[in-house]
Coordinates of C-alpha atoms in Angstrom, one line a residue:
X14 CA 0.0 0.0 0.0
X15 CA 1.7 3.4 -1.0
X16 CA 1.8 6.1 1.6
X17 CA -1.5 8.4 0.3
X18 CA -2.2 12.0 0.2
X19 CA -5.1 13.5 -0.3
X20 CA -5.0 17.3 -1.4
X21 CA -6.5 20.6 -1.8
X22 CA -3.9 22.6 -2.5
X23 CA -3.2 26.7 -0.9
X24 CA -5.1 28.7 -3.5
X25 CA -6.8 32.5 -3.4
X26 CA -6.8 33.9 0.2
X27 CA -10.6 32.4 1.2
X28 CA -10.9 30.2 -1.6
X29 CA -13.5 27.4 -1.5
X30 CA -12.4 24.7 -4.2
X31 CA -12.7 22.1 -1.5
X32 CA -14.6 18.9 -2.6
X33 CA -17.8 20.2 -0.9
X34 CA -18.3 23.3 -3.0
X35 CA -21.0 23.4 -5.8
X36 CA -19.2 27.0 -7.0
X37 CA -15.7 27.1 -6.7
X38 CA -14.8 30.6 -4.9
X39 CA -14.2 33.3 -2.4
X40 CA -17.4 33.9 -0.8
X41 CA -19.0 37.1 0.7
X42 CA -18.1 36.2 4.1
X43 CA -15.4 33.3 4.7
X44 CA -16.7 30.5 4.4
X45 CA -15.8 26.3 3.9
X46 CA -17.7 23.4 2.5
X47 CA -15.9 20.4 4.2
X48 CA -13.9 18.3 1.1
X49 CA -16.0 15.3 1.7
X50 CA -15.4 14.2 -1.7
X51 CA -11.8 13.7 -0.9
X52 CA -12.5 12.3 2.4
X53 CA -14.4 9.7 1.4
X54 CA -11.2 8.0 -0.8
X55 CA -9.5 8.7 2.4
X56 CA -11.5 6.8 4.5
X57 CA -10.9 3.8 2.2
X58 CA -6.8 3.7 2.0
X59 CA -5.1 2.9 5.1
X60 CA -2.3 4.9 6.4
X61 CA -3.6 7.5 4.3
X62 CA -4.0 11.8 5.0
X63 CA -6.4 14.6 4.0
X64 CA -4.8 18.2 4.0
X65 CA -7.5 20.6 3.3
X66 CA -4.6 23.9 2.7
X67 CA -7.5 26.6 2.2
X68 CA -9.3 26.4 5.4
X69 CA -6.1 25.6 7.5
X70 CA -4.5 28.5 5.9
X71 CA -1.7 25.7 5.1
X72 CA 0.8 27.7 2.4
X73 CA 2.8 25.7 0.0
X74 CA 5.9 25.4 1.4
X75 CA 4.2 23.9 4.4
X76 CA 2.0 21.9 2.0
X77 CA 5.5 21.1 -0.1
X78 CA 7.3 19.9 3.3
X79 CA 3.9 17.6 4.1
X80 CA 3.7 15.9 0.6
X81 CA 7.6 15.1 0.5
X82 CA 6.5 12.0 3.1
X83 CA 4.2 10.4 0.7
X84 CA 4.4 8.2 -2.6
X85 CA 1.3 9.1 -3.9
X86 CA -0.8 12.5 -3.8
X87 CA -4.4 12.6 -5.2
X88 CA -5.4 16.4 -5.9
X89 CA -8.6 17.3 -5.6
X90 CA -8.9 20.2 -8.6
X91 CA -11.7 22.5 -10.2
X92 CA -12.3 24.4 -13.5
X93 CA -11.1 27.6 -12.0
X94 CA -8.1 26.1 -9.6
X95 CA -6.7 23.7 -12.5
X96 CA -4.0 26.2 -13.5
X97 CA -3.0 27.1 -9.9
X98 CA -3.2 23.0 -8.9
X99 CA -1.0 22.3 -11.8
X100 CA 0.9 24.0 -10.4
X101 CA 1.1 22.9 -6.9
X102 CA 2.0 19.1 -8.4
X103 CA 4.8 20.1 -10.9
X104 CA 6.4 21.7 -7.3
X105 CA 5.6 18.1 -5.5
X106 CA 7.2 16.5 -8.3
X107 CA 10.2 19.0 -8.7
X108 CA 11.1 17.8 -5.1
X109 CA 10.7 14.3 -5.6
X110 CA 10.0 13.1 -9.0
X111 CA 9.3 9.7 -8.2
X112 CA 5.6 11.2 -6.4
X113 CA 2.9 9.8 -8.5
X114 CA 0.3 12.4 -8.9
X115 CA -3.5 11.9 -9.6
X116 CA -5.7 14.4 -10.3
X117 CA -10.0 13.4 -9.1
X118 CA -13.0 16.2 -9.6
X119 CA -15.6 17.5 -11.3
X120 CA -13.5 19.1 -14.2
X121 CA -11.0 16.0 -14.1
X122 CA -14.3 13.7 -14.8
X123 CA -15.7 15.5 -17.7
X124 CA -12.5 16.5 -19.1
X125 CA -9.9 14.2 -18.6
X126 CA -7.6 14.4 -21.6
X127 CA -7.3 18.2 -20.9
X128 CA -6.4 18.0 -17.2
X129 CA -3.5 15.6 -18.0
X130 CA -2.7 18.2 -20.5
X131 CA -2.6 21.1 -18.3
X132 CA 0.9 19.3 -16.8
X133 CA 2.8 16.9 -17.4
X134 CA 3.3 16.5 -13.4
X135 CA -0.2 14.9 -13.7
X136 CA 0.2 11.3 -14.2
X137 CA -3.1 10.1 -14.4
X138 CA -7.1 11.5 -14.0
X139 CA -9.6 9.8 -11.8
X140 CA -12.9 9.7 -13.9
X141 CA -16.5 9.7 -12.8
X142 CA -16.7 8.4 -9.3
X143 CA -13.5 8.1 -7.9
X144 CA -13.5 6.8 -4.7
X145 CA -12.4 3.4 -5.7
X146 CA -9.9 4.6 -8.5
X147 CA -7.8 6.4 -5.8
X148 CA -8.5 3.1 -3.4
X149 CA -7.0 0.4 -6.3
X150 CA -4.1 3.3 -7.4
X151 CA -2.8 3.5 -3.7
X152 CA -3.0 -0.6 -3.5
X153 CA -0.2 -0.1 -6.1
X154 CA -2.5 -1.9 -8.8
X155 CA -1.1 -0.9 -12.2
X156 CA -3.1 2.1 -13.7
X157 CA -3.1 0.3 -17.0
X158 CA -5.7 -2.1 -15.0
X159 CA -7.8 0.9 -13.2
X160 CA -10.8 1.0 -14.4
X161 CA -12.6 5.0 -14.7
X162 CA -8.7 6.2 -15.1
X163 CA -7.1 8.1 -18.0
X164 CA -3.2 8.2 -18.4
X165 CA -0.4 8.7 -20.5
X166 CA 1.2 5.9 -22.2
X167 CA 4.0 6.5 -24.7
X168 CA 3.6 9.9 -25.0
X169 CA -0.6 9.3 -25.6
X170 CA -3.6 9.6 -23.7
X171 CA -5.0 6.4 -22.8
X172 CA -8.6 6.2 -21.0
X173 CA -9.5 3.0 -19.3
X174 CA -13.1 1.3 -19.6
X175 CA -15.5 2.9 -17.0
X176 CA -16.5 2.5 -13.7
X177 CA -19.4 1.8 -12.6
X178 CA -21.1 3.7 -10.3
X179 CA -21.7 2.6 -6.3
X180 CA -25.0 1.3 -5.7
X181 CA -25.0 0.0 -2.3
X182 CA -23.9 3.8 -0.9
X183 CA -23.6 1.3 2.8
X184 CA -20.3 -0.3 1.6
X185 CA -18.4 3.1 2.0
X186 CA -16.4 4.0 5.3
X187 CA -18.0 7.0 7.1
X188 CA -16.4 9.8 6.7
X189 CA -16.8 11.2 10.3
X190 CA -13.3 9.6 11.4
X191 CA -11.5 11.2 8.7
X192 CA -12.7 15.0 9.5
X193 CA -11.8 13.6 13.4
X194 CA -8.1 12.0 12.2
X195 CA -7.0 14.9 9.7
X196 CA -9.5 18.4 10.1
X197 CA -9.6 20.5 12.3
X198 CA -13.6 21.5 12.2
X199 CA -13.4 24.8 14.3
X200 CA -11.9 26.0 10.7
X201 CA -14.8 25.3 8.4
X202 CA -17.9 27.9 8.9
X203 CA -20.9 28.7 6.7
X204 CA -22.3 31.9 7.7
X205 CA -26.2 30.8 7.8
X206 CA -25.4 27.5 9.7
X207 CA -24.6 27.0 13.5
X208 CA -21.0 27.0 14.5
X209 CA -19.4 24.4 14.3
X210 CA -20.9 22.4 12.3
X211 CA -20.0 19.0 10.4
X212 CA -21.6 18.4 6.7
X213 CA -21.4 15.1 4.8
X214 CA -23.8 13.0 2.0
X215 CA -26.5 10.5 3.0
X216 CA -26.6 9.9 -0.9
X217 CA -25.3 10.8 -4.1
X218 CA -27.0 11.7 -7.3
X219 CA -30.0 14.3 -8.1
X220 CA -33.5 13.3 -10.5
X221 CA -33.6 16.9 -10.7
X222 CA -32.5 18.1 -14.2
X223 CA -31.2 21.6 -13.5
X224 CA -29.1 22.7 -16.5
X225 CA -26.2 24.3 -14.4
X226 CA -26.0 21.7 -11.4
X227 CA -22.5 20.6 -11.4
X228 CA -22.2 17.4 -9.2
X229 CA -25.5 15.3 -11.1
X230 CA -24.0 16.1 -14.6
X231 CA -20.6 14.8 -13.5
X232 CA -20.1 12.8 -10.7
X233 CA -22.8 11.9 -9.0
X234 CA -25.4 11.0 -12.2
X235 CA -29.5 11.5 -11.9
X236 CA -30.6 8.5 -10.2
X237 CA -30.4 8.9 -6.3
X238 CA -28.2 6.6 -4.6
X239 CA -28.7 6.1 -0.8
X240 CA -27.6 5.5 2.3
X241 CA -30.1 3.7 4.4
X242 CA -31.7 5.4 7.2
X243 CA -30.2 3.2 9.8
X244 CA -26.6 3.4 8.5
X245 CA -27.4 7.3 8.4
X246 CA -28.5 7.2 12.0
X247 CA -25.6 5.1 13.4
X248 CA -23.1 7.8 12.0
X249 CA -24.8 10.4 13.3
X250 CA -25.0 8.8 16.8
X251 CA -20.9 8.5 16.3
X252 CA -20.6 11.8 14.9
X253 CA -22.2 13.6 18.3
X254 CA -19.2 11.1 20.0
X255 CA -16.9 12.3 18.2
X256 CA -17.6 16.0 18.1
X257 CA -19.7 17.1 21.4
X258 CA -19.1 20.9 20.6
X259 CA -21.1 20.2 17.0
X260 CA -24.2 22.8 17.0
X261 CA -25.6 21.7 13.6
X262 CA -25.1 18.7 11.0
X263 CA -25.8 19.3 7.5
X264 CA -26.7 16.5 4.8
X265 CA -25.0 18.0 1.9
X266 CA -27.1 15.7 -0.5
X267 CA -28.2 17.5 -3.8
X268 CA -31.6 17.1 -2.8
X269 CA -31.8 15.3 0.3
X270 CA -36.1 15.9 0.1
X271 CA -35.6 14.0 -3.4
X272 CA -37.2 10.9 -1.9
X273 CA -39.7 12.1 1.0
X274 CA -40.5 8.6 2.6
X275 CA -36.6 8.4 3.3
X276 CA -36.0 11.6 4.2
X277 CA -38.9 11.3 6.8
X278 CA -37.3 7.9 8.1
X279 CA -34.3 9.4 8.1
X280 CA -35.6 12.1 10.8
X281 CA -37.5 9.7 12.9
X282 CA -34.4 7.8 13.0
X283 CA -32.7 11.5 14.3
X284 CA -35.1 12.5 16.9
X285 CA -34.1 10.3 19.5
X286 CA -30.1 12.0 19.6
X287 CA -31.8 15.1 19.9
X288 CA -29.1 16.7 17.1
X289 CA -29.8 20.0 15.3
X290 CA -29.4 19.3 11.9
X291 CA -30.5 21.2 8.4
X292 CA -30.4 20.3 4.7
X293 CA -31.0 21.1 0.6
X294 CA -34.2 21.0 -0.3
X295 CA -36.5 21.8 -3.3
X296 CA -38.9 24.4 -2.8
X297 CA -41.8 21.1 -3.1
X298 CA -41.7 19.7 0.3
X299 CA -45.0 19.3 1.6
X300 CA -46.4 20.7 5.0
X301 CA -46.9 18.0 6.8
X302 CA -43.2 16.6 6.2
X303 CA -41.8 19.9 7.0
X304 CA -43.9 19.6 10.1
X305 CA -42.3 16.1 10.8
X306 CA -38.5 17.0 10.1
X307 CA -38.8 20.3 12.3
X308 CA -40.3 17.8 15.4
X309 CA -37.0 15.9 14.7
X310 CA -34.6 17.9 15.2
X311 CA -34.8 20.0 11.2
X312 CA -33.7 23.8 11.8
X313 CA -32.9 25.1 8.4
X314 CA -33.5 24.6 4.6
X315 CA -30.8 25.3 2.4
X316 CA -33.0 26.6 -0.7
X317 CA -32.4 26.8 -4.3
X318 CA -34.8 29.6 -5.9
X319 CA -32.8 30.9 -8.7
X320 CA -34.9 33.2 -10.5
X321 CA -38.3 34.9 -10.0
X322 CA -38.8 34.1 -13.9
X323 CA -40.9 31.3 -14.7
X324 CA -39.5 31.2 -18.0
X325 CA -36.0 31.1 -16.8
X326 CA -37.3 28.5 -14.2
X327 CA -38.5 26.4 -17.6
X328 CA -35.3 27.1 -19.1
X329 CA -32.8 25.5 -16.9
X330 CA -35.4 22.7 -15.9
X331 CA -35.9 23.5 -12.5
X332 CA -39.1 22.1 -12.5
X333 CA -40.3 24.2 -9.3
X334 CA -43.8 26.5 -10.2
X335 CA -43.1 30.1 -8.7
X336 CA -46.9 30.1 -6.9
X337 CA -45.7 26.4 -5.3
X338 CA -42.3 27.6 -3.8
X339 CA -44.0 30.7 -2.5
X340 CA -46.6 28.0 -0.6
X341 CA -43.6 26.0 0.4
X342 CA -42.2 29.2 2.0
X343 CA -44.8 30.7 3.6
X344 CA -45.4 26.6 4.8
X345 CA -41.7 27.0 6.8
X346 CA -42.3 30.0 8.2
X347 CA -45.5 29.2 9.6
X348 CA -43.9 25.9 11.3
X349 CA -40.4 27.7 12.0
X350 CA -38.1 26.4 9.7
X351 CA -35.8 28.7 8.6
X352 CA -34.9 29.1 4.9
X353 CA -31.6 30.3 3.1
X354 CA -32.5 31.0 -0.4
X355 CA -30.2 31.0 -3.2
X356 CA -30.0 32.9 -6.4
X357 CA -28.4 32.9 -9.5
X358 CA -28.2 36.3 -12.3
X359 CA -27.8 35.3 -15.4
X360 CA -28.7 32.0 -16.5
X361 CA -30.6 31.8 -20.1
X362 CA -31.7 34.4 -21.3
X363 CA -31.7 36.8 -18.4
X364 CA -32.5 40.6 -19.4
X365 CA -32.9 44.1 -17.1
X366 CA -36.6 42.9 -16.4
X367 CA -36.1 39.3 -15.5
X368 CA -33.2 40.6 -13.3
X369 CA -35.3 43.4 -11.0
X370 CA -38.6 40.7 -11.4
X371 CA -35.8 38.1 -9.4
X372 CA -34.7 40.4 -6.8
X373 CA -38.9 41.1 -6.2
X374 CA -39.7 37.8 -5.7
X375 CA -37.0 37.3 -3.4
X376 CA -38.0 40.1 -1.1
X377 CA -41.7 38.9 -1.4
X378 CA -40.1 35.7 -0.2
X379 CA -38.3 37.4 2.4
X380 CA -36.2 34.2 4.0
X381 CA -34.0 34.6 6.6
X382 CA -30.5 35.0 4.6
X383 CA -29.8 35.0 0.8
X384 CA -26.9 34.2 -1.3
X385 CA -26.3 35.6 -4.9
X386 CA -24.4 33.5 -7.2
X387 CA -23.3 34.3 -11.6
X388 CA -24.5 31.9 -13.6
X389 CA -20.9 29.3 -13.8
X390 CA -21.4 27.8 -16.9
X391 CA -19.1 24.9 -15.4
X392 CA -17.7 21.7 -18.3
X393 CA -19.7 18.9 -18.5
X394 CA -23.2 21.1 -18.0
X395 CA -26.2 21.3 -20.0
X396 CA -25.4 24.9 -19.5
X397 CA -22.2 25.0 -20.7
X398 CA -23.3 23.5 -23.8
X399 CA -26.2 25.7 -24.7
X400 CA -23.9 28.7 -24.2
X401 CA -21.2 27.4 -26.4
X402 CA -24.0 26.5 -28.8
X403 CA -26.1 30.0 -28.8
X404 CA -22.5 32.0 -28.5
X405 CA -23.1 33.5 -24.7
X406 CA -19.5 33.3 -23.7
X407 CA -18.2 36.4 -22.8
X408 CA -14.5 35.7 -22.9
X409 CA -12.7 33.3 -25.3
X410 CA -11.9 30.9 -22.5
X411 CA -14.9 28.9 -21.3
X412 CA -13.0 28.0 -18.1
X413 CA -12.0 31.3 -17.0
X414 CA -14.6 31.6 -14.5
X415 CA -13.2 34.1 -11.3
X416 CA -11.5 36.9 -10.9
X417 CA -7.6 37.1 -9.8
X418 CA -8.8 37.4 -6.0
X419 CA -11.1 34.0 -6.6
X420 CA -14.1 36.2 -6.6
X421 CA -16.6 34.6 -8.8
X422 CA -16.9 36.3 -12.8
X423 CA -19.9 36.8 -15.0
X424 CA -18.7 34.9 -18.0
X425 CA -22.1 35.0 -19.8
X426 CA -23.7 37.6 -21.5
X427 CA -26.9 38.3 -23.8
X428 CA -28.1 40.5 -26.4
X429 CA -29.2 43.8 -24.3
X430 CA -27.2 43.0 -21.2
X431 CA -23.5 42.8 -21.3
X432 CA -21.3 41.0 -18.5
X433 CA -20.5 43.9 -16.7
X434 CA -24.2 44.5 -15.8
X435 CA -25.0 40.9 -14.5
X436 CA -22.0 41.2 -12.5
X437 CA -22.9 45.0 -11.1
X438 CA -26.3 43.7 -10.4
X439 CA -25.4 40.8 -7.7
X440 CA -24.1 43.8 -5.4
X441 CA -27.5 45.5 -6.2
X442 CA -29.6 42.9 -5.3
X443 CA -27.2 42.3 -2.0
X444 CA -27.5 45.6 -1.1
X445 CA -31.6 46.2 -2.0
X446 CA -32.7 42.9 -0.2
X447 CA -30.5 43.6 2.8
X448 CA -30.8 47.1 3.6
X449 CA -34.5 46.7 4.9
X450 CA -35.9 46.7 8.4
X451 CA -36.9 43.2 8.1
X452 CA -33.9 41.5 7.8
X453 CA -31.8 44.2 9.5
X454 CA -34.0 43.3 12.7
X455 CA -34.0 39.5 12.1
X456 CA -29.6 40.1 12.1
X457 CA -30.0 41.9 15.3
X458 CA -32.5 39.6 17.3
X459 CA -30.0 36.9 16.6
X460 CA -27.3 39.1 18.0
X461 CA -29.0 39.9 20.8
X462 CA -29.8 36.8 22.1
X463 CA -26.4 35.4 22.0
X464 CA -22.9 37.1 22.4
X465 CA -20.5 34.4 20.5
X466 CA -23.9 35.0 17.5
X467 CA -22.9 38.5 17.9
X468 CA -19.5 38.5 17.7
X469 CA -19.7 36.6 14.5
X470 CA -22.2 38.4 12.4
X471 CA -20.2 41.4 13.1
X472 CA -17.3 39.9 11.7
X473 CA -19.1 38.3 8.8
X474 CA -21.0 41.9 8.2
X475 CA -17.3 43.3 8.0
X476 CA -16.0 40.8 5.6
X477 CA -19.8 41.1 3.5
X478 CA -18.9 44.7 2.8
X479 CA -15.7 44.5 1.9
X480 CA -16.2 41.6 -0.5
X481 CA -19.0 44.2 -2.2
X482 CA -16.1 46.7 -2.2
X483 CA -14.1 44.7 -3.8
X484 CA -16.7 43.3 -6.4
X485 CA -16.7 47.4 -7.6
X486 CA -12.9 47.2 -8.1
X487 CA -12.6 44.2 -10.0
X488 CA -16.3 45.8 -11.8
X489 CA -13.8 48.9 -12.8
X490 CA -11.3 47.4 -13.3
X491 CA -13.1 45.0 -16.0
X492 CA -14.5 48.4 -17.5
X493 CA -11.1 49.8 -17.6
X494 CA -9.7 46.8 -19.6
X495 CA -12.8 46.5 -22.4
X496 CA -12.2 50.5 -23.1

């Protein structure tokens, strides 16, 4: 068994390209998904490690002086990281070329050829599902032999035959002792969830057909594969072991309300440890099974709302009526769940219109906390397609998806509305939805009725506005360039 690394590199200064994050950037206040994609290989290779750099604020040299003890490092990478993770492993090689290098994710699946291309310190590309690539690759198999693995042989590109994907989700190692062995979990914080808190799957895949989800289009695939409720439950019951000063666990699932009856045996299975926990949801869940999670322990949905254009809705297949996620909302807040709702400007075709119609309907929504999100037309997406097909691209690379800082880019644009304006308009829908006594007393209550709650949201109202400041430099600066 080779000694195993398992990598996300130091990136941006904030940077969320962890395993966990569906868009891979600096956020408006710091936040970290936990890399559960990587910990999950991890789990299944003995003697192995998981650095997460970003959230450990881990710099390379440190990073460098950490890989030099291992024969094997599997980097976790992303559309907008490939170019810094390339070269993270050509430094890991430089030191000790006889480090063999694999790079897994999202971008690595869908484009596999062109990741080994980006360097040749990549020696091979974990395909689709990964967990039991990186698993056979550390056993020292030959990666000739690896099935759902792309390398180079004589100077070609060789891909072996797929994999197939897990169906009985049981058979995987819980992830839980990983975060315990190798994380530090005080360092990963989303600002609408309880701190700490602990996120990982009870499943994989999504039925939904949304055009721009990354994870179902590349990874994870459209059916849903899961976990039973009692092997969910048992790991939860270790979890709150493991980590007593956990405030909230969140099941990271796509769409862990995809199947209802399991979600709602899932809770039941929950109440008894008397845990806090929260989860992604459509906007479809019926009252009485909101009702039953919230008795169980349910404090918040994670909600994806996207637009406040039905049309737009259409377009992307979201499948969600706007008059059935406003029932749905007004549903939680009746029974006390809490929602936070995302958005996303400029997905097909978005105009001036559909842009103030959006930010509207979210304040006719009004749910506890928001997040804004560009349109990340990400490889391997339906959306990605239709905007190479229907020329939306803004820039002549497809991938070039952030800013310098990691700060996310509009890299779409439409006939009456030009990049710059999609990109202007997040910090106008920010600044319009927040900047009301509603929510500005909702902030304050919470703030008031605990100190550490207080302390926090004024550090994360610091870092909000100076992210929006810093969203109007790299706006002028884009300006500046195009004249």
């Amino acid at each position: 068994m080779n000694k195993t690394l398992f990598l996300s590199p130091p990136s941006f200064d904030g940077f969320d390209g962890g395993a966990g994050a569906r868009y891979q950037a600096k956020r408006e206040i710091r936040s970290f998904w936990y890399p559960t994609w990587l910990a999950q290989p991890a789990a299944l290779v003995p003697n192995s490690k998981l650095m997460d750099c970003p959230p450990h604020d881990i710099d390379v040299k440190t990073c460098l002086a950490e890989a030099k003890n291992y024969d094997h490092v599997i980097i976790h990478t992303s559309t907008p990281s490939l170019r810094n993770d390339a070269k993270v492993a050509e430094a890991i090689k430089s030191q000790k070329p006889a480090t063999m290098i694999g790079f897994v994710g999202a971008h690595a699946a869908v484009l596999p050829s062109e990741t080994l291309k980006a360097s040749p310190a990549i020696d091979w590309v974990g395909r689709k599902e990964f967990d039991f690539t990186c698993k056979e690759v550390a056993e020292g198999r030959p990666i000739g032999e690896v099935s759902g693995l792309s390398y180079r042989r004589d100077g070609k590109i060789v891909h072996n035959p797929e994999r197939e994907l897990i169906h009985d989700m049981d058979s995987l190692p819980w992830v839980t002792d990983v975060y315990k062995r190798d994380l530090t979990i005080e360092k990963y914080s989303i600002g609408y969830l309880k701190d700490p808190y602990v996120s990982l799957y009870t499943g994989r895949g999504c039925p939904a057909q949304c055009t721009f989800c990354l994870w179902p289009q590349t990874i994870g695939g459209h059916k849903y594969r899961v976990r039973s409720a009692e092997n969910v439950a048992a790991e939860m019951a270790h979890a709150k072991k493991l980590f007593p000063q956990v405030q909230e666990f969140f099941f990271d699932d796509d769409t862990f309300t995809a199947n209802l009856p399991r979600a709602r045996e899932i809770a039941t299975q929950l109440k008894p440890l008397g845990l806090t926990w929260s989860c992604n949801s459509r906007a479809n869940v019926n009252y009485e099974t909101i009702k039953h999670m919230k008795d169980c322990g349910l404090r918040l949905y994670l909600v994806g709302y996207e637009s406040g254009n039905q049309e737009i809705l259409n377009r992307i297949k979201k499948g969600i009526q706007l008059e059935e996620a406003k029932l749905f909302t007004k549903n939680c807040k009746e029974l006390g769940v809490i929602i936070h709702g995302t958005f996303i400007l400029g997905l097909p075709v978005e105009t001036k219109e559909t842009i103030e119609e959006t930010i509207r309907y979210a304040m006719e929504l009004d749910v506890f906390s928001i997040q804004v999100s560009l349109a990340a037309p990400y490889p391997g997406t339906e959306l990605y397609e239709m905007a190479r097909q229907n020329g939306w691209f803004a820039k002549k690379d497809k991938t070039d998806i952030i800013h310098d800082d990691g700060l996310q880019q509009s890299t779409l644009e439409y006939p009456g509305l030009s990049k710059e304006e999609i990109f202007e308009s997040v910090d106008r829908f920010y600044r319009t939805y927040y900047l009301r006594p509603k929510p500005i007393l909702r902030i304050i209550k919470t703030m008031l009725e605990d100190k550490d709650v207080c302390v926090r949201r004024l550090r994360e109202g610091y870092e909000f506005f100076r992210t929006l400041n810093q969203r109007k430099k790299d706006a002028a600066s884009a300006a500046t360039a195009a004249a």
